[in-house]
CSV table of C-alpha atoms in Angstrom, one decimal:
chain,number,residue,atom,x,y,z
M,1,UNK,CA,-39.5,-18.1,-8.4
M,2,UNK,CA,-39.3,-17.6,-4.6
M,3,UNK,CA,-37.5,-14.4,-3.3
M,4,UNK,CA,-34.6,-16.6,-2.0
M,5,UNK,CA,-34.0,-18.6,-5.2
M,6,UNK,CA,-34.5,-15.4,-7.2
M,7,UNK,CA,-31.9,-13.6,-5.2
M,8,UNK,CA,-29.5,-16.7,-5.5
M,9,UNK,CA,-30.1,-16.6,-9.3
M,10,UNK,CA,-29.0,-12.9,-9.2
M,11,UNK,CA,-25.9,-13.9,-7.1
M,12,UNK,CA,-25.0,-16.5,-9.7
M,13,UNK,CA,-25.5,-13.9,-12.5
M,14,UNK,CA,-23.3,-11.6,-10.5
M,15,UNK,CA,-20.4,-14.1,-10.4
M,16,UNK,CA,-20.8,-14.7,-14.1
M,17,UNK,CA,-20.8,-11.0,-14.8
M,18,UNK,CA,-17.7,-10.4,-12.7
M,19,UNK,CA,-15.9,-13.3,-14.5
M,20,UNK,CA,-16.8,-11.8,-17.9
M,21,UNK,CA,-15.6,-8.3,-16.9
M,22,UNK,CA,-12.4,-9.6,-15.4
M,23,UNK,CA,-11.7,-11.5,-18.5
M,24,UNK,CA,-12.3,-8.4,-20.7
M,25,UNK,CA,-10.0,-6.4,-18.3
M,26,UNK,CA,-7.4,-9.1,-18.1
M,27,UNK,CA,-4.7,-7.3,-20.2
M,28,UNK,CA,-5.4,-4.0,-18.6
M,29,UNK,CA,-5.1,-5.5,-15.0
M,30,UNK,CA,-1.8,-7.2,-16.0
M,31,UNK,CA,-0.5,-4.0,-17.5
M,32,UNK,CA,-1.3,-2.2,-14.2
M,33,UNK,CA,0.4,-5.0,-12.2
M,34,UNK,CA,3.5,-5.1,-14.5
M,35,UNK,CA,4.2,-1.5,-13.7
M,36,UNK,CA,4.4,-2.0,-9.9
M,37,UNK,CA,4.0,-5.7,-9.3
M,38,UNK,CA,4.7,-9.2,-10.8
M,39,UNK,CA,2.3,-8.8,-13.7
M,40,UNK,CA,0.0,-11.8,-12.6
M,41,UNK,CA,-3.1,-10.0,-11.3
M,42,UNK,CA,-5.0,-10.1,-14.6
M,43,UNK,CA,-4.2,-13.8,-15.2
M,44,UNK,CA,-4.7,-15.0,-11.7
M,45,UNK,CA,-8.0,-13.0,-11.3
M,46,UNK,CA,-9.3,-14.2,-14.7
M,47,UNK,CA,-8.6,-17.9,-13.9
M,48,UNK,CA,-10.0,-17.7,-10.6
M,49,UNK,CA,-13.2,-16.0,-11.5
M,50,UNK,CA,-13.8,-18.1,-14.5
M,51,UNK,CA,-13.6,-21.3,-12.1
M,52,UNK,CA,-15.9,-19.5,-9.7
M,53,UNK,CA,-18.4,-18.9,-12.4
M,54,UNK,CA,-18.3,-22.5,-13.3
M,55,UNK,CA,-18.5,-23.7,-9.7
M,56,UNK,CA,-21.6,-21.6,-8.9
M,57,UNK,CA,-23.5,-22.6,-12.0
M,58,UNK,CA,-23.0,-26.2,-11.0
M,59,UNK,CA,-24.7,-25.6,-7.5
M,60,UNK,CA,-27.9,-27.6,-6.9
M,61,UNK,CA,-30.7,-25.4,-5.4
M,62,UNK,CA,-28.3,-22.6,-4.5
M,63,UNK,CA,-28.8,-19.9,-1.8
M,64,UNK,CA,-27.2,-16.6,-1.9
M,65,UNK,CA,-24.8,-17.7,1.0
M,66,UNK,CA,-23.9,-20.8,-0.9
M,67,UNK,CA,-23.2,-18.9,-4.1
M,68,UNK,CA,-20.9,-16.5,-2.5
M,69,UNK,CA,-19.2,-19.1,-0.3
M,70,UNK,CA,-18.5,-21.3,-3.3
M,71,UNK,CA,-17.1,-18.4,-5.4
M,72,UNK,CA,-14.8,-17.6,-2.4
M,73,UNK,CA,-13.5,-21.2,-1.9
M,74,UNK,CA,-13.0,-21.5,-5.7
M,75,UNK,CA,-10.9,-18.3,-5.8
M,76,UNK,CA,-9.0,-19.7,-2.8
M,77,UNK,CA,-8.0,-22.8,-4.6
M,78,UNK,CA,-7.4,-21.3,-8.0
M,79,UNK,CA,-5.8,-18.0,-7.7
M,80,UNK,CA,-2.3,-19.0,-6.3
M,81,UNK,CA,-1.3,-15.3,-5.2
M,82,UNK,CA,-2.4,-12.8,-2.5
M,83,UNK,CA,-5.7,-12.2,-4.4
M,84,UNK,CA,-6.8,-15.7,-3.3
M,85,UNK,CA,-6.9,-15.1,0.3
M,86,UNK,CA,-7.7,-11.4,0.0
M,87,UNK,CA,-10.7,-11.7,-2.3
M,88,UNK,CA,-11.6,-15.5,-1.9
M,89,UNK,CA,-11.1,-15.9,1.9
M,90,UNK,CA,-12.8,-12.7,2.6
M,91,UNK,CA,-15.9,-13.9,0.6
M,92,UNK,CA,-15.9,-17.2,2.4
M,93,UNK,CA,-15.9,-15.7,5.8
M,94,UNK,CA,-18.3,-12.9,4.9
M,95,UNK,CA,-20.8,-15.2,3.2
M,96,UNK,CA,-22.1,-16.2,6.7
M,97,UNK,CA,-23.7,-12.8,7.0
M,98,UNK,CA,-26.0,-13.7,4.1
M,99,UNK,CA,-27.3,-16.9,5.8
M,100,UNK,CA,-30.8,-15.3,6.2
M,101,UNK,CA,-30.8,-14.1,2.7
M,102,UNK,CA,-30.1,-10.7,0.9
M,103,UNK,CA,-31.5,-7.6,2.5
M,104,UNK,CA,-30.1,-4.1,2.8
M,105,UNK,CA,-29.1,-5.0,6.3
M,106,UNK,CA,-27.4,-8.3,5.5
M,107,UNK,CA,-25.6,-6.6,2.6
M,108,UNK,CA,-24.1,-3.9,4.9
M,109,UNK,CA,-23.0,-6.7,7.4
M,110,UNK,CA,-21.5,-8.7,4.6
M,111,UNK,CA,-19.6,-5.6,3.2
M,112,UNK,CA,-18.3,-4.8,6.7
M,113,UNK,CA,-17.1,-8.4,7.4
M,114,UNK,CA,-15.5,-8.6,3.9
M,115,UNK,CA,-13.6,-5.3,4.7
M,116,UNK,CA,-12.6,-6.4,8.1
M,117,UNK,CA,-11.1,-9.7,6.6
M,118,UNK,CA,-9.3,-8.0,3.9
M,119,UNK,CA,-7.8,-5.6,6.5
M,120,UNK,CA,-6.9,-8.4,9.0
M,121,UNK,CA,-5.4,-10.6,6.3
M,122,UNK,CA,-3.5,-7.8,4.5
M,123,UNK,CA,-2.8,-5.6,7.3
M,124,UNK,CA,-3.1,-2.5,5.0
M,125,UNK,CA,-4.6,0.9,5.7
M,126,UNK,CA,-6.1,3.7,3.6
M,127,UNK,CA,-3.1,5.5,1.8
M,128,UNK,CA,-0.9,2.2,1.5
M,129,UNK,CA,-1.9,2.0,-2.3
M,130,UNK,CA,-3.8,-1.2,-2.1
M,131,UNK,CA,-7.5,-2.5,-2.7
M,132,UNK,CA,-8.2,-0.9,0.7
M,133,UNK,CA,-8.0,2.4,-0.8
M,134,UNK,CA,-11.2,1.6,-2.9
M,135,UNK,CA,-12.8,-0.8,-0.4
M,136,UNK,CA,-12.8,1.4,2.7
M,137,UNK,CA,-14.6,4.5,1.1
M,138,UNK,CA,-17.0,2.1,-0.6
M,139,UNK,CA,-18.0,0.2,2.4
M,140,UNK,CA,-18.4,3.1,4.7
M,141,UNK,CA,-20.4,5.0,1.9
M,142,UNK,CA,-22.6,2.0,1.5
M,143,UNK,CA,-23.2,1.7,5.2
M,144,UNK,CA,-24.0,5.3,5.7
M,145,UNK,CA,-26.2,5.5,2.7
M,146,UNK,CA,-28.4,2.6,3.9
M,147,UNK,CA,-28.3,3.2,7.7
M,148,UNK,CA,-28.1,7.0,8.1
M,149,UNK,CA,-29.4,8.5,4.8
M,150,UNK,CA,-31.9,5.8,4.3
M,151,UNK,CA,-31.3,5.4,0.6
M,152,UNK,CA,-32.7,2.5,-1.4
M,153,UNK,CA,-30.1,-0.3,-1.6
M,154,UNK,CA,-29.4,0.4,-5.4
M,155,UNK,CA,-28.7,4.0,-4.8
M,156,UNK,CA,-26.6,3.1,-1.8
M,157,UNK,CA,-24.6,0.7,-4.0
M,158,UNK,CA,-24.2,3.2,-6.8
M,159,UNK,CA,-22.9,5.7,-4.3
M,160,UNK,CA,-20.5,3.0,-3.0
M,161,UNK,CA,-19.2,2.4,-6.5
M,162,UNK,CA,-18.7,6.1,-7.0
M,163,UNK,CA,-16.6,6.2,-3.9
M,164,UNK,CA,-14.6,3.2,-4.9
M,165,UNK,CA,-13.8,5.1,-8.2
M,166,UNK,CA,-12.4,8.0,-6.2
M,167,UNK,CA,-10.4,5.5,-4.1
M,168,UNK,CA,-8.9,4.0,-7.3
M,169,UNK,CA,-8.0,7.5,-8.5
M,170,UNK,CA,-6.4,8.3,-5.1
M,171,UNK,CA,-3.9,5.3,-5.5
M,172,UNK,CA,-2.4,6.9,-8.5
M,173,UNK,CA,-0.3,9.7,-7.0
M,174,UNK,CA,0.6,8.0,-3.7
M,175,UNK,CA,3.5,5.8,-2.8
M,176,UNK,CA,2.9,2.0,-2.1
M,177,UNK,CA,3.5,0.9,1.5
M,178,UNK,CA,2.3,-2.7,1.3
M,179,UNK,CA,2.5,-5.6,-1.0
M,180,UNK,CA,5.1,-6.2,-3.7
M,181,UNK,CA,4.8,-2.5,-5.0
M,182,UNK,CA,6.2,-1.3,-1.7
M,183,UNK,CA,9.6,-2.7,-2.8
M,184,UNK,CA,9.7,-0.1,-5.5
M,185,UNK,CA,9.2,2.9,-3.0
M,186,UNK,CA,8.9,6.2,-4.9
M,187,UNK,CA,8.9,4.4,-8.2
M,188,UNK,CA,5.4,3.3,-7.4
M,189,UNK,CA,4.1,6.8,-7.6
M,190,UNK,CA,2.0,7.6,-10.7
M,191,UNK,CA,0.7,4.1,-11.1
M,192,UNK,CA,-2.9,2.9,-10.5
M,193,UNK,CA,-3.2,0.1,-8.0
M,194,UNK,CA,-4.3,-3.1,-9.7
M,195,UNK,CA,-6.1,-4.5,-6.6
M,196,UNK,CA,-8.1,-1.3,-6.1
M,197,UNK,CA,-8.9,-1.4,-9.8
M,198,UNK,CA,-10.2,-4.9,-9.8
M,199,UNK,CA,-12.2,-4.2,-6.6
M,200,UNK,CA,-13.9,-1.4,-8.6
M,201,UNK,CA,-14.7,-3.6,-11.5
M,202,UNK,CA,-16.2,-6.3,-9.2
M,203,UNK,CA,-18.4,-3.6,-7.6
M,204,UNK,CA,-19.4,-2.1,-10.9
M,205,UNK,CA,-20.7,-5.5,-12.0
M,206,UNK,CA,-22.5,-6.0,-8.7
M,207,UNK,CA,-24.2,-2.7,-9.3
M,208,UNK,CA,-25.0,-3.6,-12.9
M,209,UNK,CA,-26.3,-7.0,-11.9
M,210,UNK,CA,-28.5,-5.6,-9.0
M,211,UNK,CA,-30.0,-3.0,-11.3
M,212,UNK,CA,-30.8,-5.7,-13.9
M,213,UNK,CA,-32.3,-7.9,-11.3
M,214,UNK,CA,-34.5,-5.3,-9.8
M,215,UNK,CA,-35.3,-4.2,-13.4
M,216,UNK,CA,-34.2,-0.6,-12.8
M,217,UNK,CA,-31.6,1.6,-14.4
M,218,UNK,CA,-28.3,2.3,-12.7
M,219,UNK,CA,-28.9,5.4,-10.6
M,220,UNK,CA,-26.7,8.4,-11.2
M,221,UNK,CA,-25.4,9.7,-8.0
M,222,UNK,CA,-23.5,12.7,-6.7
M,223,UNK,CA,-20.1,11.3,-6.1
M,224,UNK,CA,-18.4,14.4,-4.6
M,225,UNK,CA,-18.2,13.2,-1.0
M,226,UNK,CA,-17.3,9.5,-0.4
M,227,UNK,CA,-17.4,8.6,3.4
M,228,UNK,CA,-14.1,7.8,5.0
M,229,UNK,CA,-14.4,7.3,8.8
M,230,UNK,CA,-12.4,9.7,11.0
M,231,UNK,CA,-8.8,8.7,11.6
M,232,UNK,CA,-8.7,6.0,9.0
M,233,UNK,CA,-6.3,7.7,6.8
M,234,UNK,CA,-4.0,9.1,9.4
M,235,UNK,CA,-3.8,6.0,11.7
M,236,UNK,CA,-0.2,4.5,12.1
J,1,UNK,CA,6.4,-35.5,17.4
J,2,UNK,CA,6.2,-32.0,16.0
J,3,UNK,CA,6.0,-31.9,12.3
J,4,UNK,CA,7.2,-29.3,9.9
J,5,UNK,CA,5.7,-27.8,6.6
J,6,UNK,CA,7.8,-25.7,4.3
J,7,UNK,CA,5.7,-23.3,2.0
J,8,UNK,CA,7.3,-21.5,-0.9
J,9,UNK,CA,5.9,-19.9,-4.1
J,10,UNK,CA,8.0,-22.6,-6.0
J,11,UNK,CA,7.5,-26.3,-5.1
J,12,UNK,CA,11.1,-26.9,-6.1
J,13,UNK,CA,12.4,-24.3,-3.6
J,14,UNK,CA,10.2,-25.8,-0.9
J,15,UNK,CA,11.4,-29.4,-1.8
J,16,UNK,CA,15.1,-28.3,-1.7
J,17,UNK,CA,14.7,-26.5,1.6
J,18,UNK,CA,12.9,-29.6,3.0
J,19,UNK,CA,15.8,-31.7,1.8
J,20,UNK,CA,18.4,-29.7,3.5
J,21,UNK,CA,16.3,-29.5,6.7
J,22,UNK,CA,15.9,-33.2,6.7
J,23,UNK,CA,19.5,-33.7,7.0
J,24,UNK,CA,19.2,-32.5,10.6
J,25,UNK,CA,15.7,-33.7,11.2
J,26,UNK,CA,16.0,-37.5,12.3
J,27,UNK,CA,12.4,-38.8,12.1
J,28,UNK,CA,10.6,-35.5,12.0
J,29,UNK,CA,8.1,-35.4,9.2
J,30,UNK,CA,8.7,-32.5,6.9
J,31,UNK,CA,6.3,-31.7,4.1
J,32,UNK,CA,7.1,-29.3,1.3
J,33,UNK,CA,4.3,-27.4,-0.5
J,34,UNK,CA,4.2,-24.7,-3.1
J,35,UNK,CA,3.2,-23.6,-6.7
J,36,UNK,CA,-0.3,-22.6,-7.9
J,37,UNK,CA,-2.9,-24.9,-9.2
J,38,UNK,CA,-1.3,-24.9,-12.8
J,39,UNK,CA,2.2,-25.7,-11.4
J,40,UNK,CA,3.3,-22.1,-11.8
J,41,UNK,CA,4.6,-19.8,-9.0
J,42,UNK,CA,2.2,-19.2,-6.2
J,43,UNK,CA,0.6,-20.8,-3.2
J,44,UNK,CA,-2.9,-22.5,-2.6
J,45,UNK,CA,-4.6,-22.9,0.8
J,46,UNK,CA,-5.9,-26.4,-0.2
J,47,UNK,CA,-2.5,-27.9,-0.8
J,48,UNK,CA,-1.1,-26.3,2.3
J,49,UNK,CA,-4.0,-27.7,4.3
J,50,UNK,CA,-3.3,-31.2,2.8
J,51,UNK,CA,0.5,-30.7,3.8
J,52,UNK,CA,-0.4,-29.8,7.3
J,53,UNK,CA,-2.4,-33.0,7.7
J,54,UNK,CA,0.4,-35.0,6.2
J,55,UNK,CA,3.0,-33.6,8.6
J,56,UNK,CA,0.9,-33.9,11.6
J,57,UNK,CA,1.9,-36.7,13.9
J,58,UNK,CA,-0.4,-35.6,16.8
J,59,UNK,CA,1.8,-32.9,18.4
J,60,UNK,CA,1.1,-30.1,15.8
J,61,UNK,CA,3.0,-28.6,13.0
J,62,UNK,CA,5.3,-25.5,12.7
J,63,UNK,CA,5.1,-23.9,9.3
J,64,UNK,CA,7.9,-22.1,7.6
J,65,UNK,CA,6.9,-19.7,4.8
J,66,UNK,CA,8.5,-17.5,2.2
J,67,UNK,CA,6.9,-14.3,1.0
J,68,UNK,CA,3.7,-12.3,1.1
J,69,UNK,CA,0.9,-14.4,-0.2
J,70,UNK,CA,2.3,-17.5,1.3
J,71,UNK,CA,1.8,-16.1,4.6
J,72,UNK,CA,-1.7,-15.2,3.8
J,73,UNK,CA,-2.6,-18.6,2.2
J,74,UNK,CA,-1.0,-20.4,5.2
J,75,UNK,CA,-3.1,-18.5,7.5
J,76,UNK,CA,-6.2,-19.4,5.7
J,77,UNK,CA,-5.2,-23.1,5.5
J,78,UNK,CA,-4.6,-23.2,9.2
J,79,UNK,CA,-8.0,-21.7,9.9
J,80,UNK,CA,-9.6,-24.3,7.6
J,81,UNK,CA,-7.4,-27.1,9.0
J,82,UNK,CA,-8.1,-29.6,11.9
J,83,UNK,CA,-4.3,-29.6,12.6
J,84,UNK,CA,-2.9,-27.4,15.4
J,85,UNK,CA,-0.3,-25.4,13.6
J,86,UNK,CA,1.7,-22.2,13.9
J,87,UNK,CA,3.5,-20.0,11.4
J,88,UNK,CA,7.2,-19.3,12.5
J,89,UNK,CA,8.2,-15.7,11.8
J,90,UNK,CA,11.6,-16.7,10.4
J,91,UNK,CA,13.7,-16.9,7.4
J,92,UNK,CA,12.5,-20.0,5.5
J,93,UNK,CA,15.7,-22.0,5.0
J,94,UNK,CA,17.5,-21.2,8.2
J,95,UNK,CA,14.3,-21.4,10.2
J,96,UNK,CA,13.6,-24.9,8.7
J,97,UNK,CA,17.0,-26.2,9.7
J,98,UNK,CA,16.7,-24.7,13.3
J,99,UNK,CA,13.1,-26.1,13.6
J,100,UNK,CA,14.3,-29.5,12.4
J,101,UNK,CA,17.0,-29.7,14.9
J,102,UNK,CA,14.5,-28.5,17.7
J,103,UNK,CA,11.9,-31.1,16.7
J,104,UNK,CA,14.3,-34.0,17.4
J,105,UNK,CA,14.4,-33.0,21.1
J,106,UNK,CA,12.4,-35.5,23.3
J,107,UNK,CA,10.9,-32.5,25.1
J,108,UNK,CA,9.9,-30.7,21.8
J,109,UNK,CA,6.6,-28.8,21.6
J,110,UNK,CA,4.9,-26.8,19.1
J,111,UNK,CA,6.1,-23.6,21.1
J,112,UNK,CA,9.7,-24.8,21.5
J,113,UNK,CA,10.1,-25.7,17.9
J,114,UNK,CA,8.5,-22.4,16.7
J,115,UNK,CA,10.7,-20.5,19.1
J,116,UNK,CA,14.0,-22.2,17.7
J,117,UNK,CA,12.9,-21.4,14.2
J,118,UNK,CA,12.4,-17.8,15.0
J,119,UNK,CA,15.8,-17.7,16.6
J,120,UNK,CA,17.1,-18.1,13.1
J,121,UNK,CA,16.2,-14.4,12.5
J,122,UNK,CA,19.2,-13.4,14.6
J,123,UNK,CA,21.9,-15.5,13.0
J,124,UNK,CA,24.6,-13.4,11.4
J,125,UNK,CA,26.0,-14.8,8.2
J,126,UNK,CA,29.2,-12.6,8.1
């Protein structure tokens, strides 16, 4: 198999693995969302990712870009809630960064564009109790690990997943300032954000798929210091 | 003629709001859109994009939206669409009625209709 079609096959596998994981976690995500939202996150995401997995499997001679774009477009048309534009729309726009294939550099560009799109669309910042709380430390940790620390991509991704885990934990004690949970005010305190949680699940599946694809074991990382850029958490 | 699209999480709500606005709208096209792909509560960019195309008479479309993801999905639909369209930052029913009236003016533009829709934010009910 050529490197490009090999990477595309891995991308298809990643979408399928995410779909399976979200289906497994469907009830859990719905429970999290029923505490502070409208209890549709598990169902919406499961339906969207299932359709995305079917759509990417149907592609003739797929590329990584086409797989990611198709998954995004399918989420956009199937989800029916804020997760559609936030997860799906961001995948569609960020997929262009993978037009020359999947490398450590293009993966960083993809992650940065994805984050930028989620931030533009959702207008949330770190500390608002949203998926941004998982995504910002994950993307910045990934970028720093690749560009500054010169880690192999799989190690960089493992660190990013660890950073996202910290981000998810961080959503529990804080008060929601965005999304439907913000209507609850202080009653949102003590609940884990469903969007941050599903973002972590997606990243865990990307990591597991990448490790499988590279025929390596998932690296264990020191997760004590996720990277959050200066000012990100305090900006108004 | 500037067209209108009403986006709600419920198709029934969008349709009802469109019917109310149509009373004041003369020939102005008003397209309701809403609901997820299973007919449940939600909004879908593809459906909104189709509504934009249906309401476009060549002079653009002003879009009235309800809550949260309706705004995001409409933004995505506008980015994907060929139609020139703008979201009015207005209460969906009052804004739709105001926009319908504004659209009947012979001098109506996308900007003037949007502005009148947004003027509905300042209307007191009591």
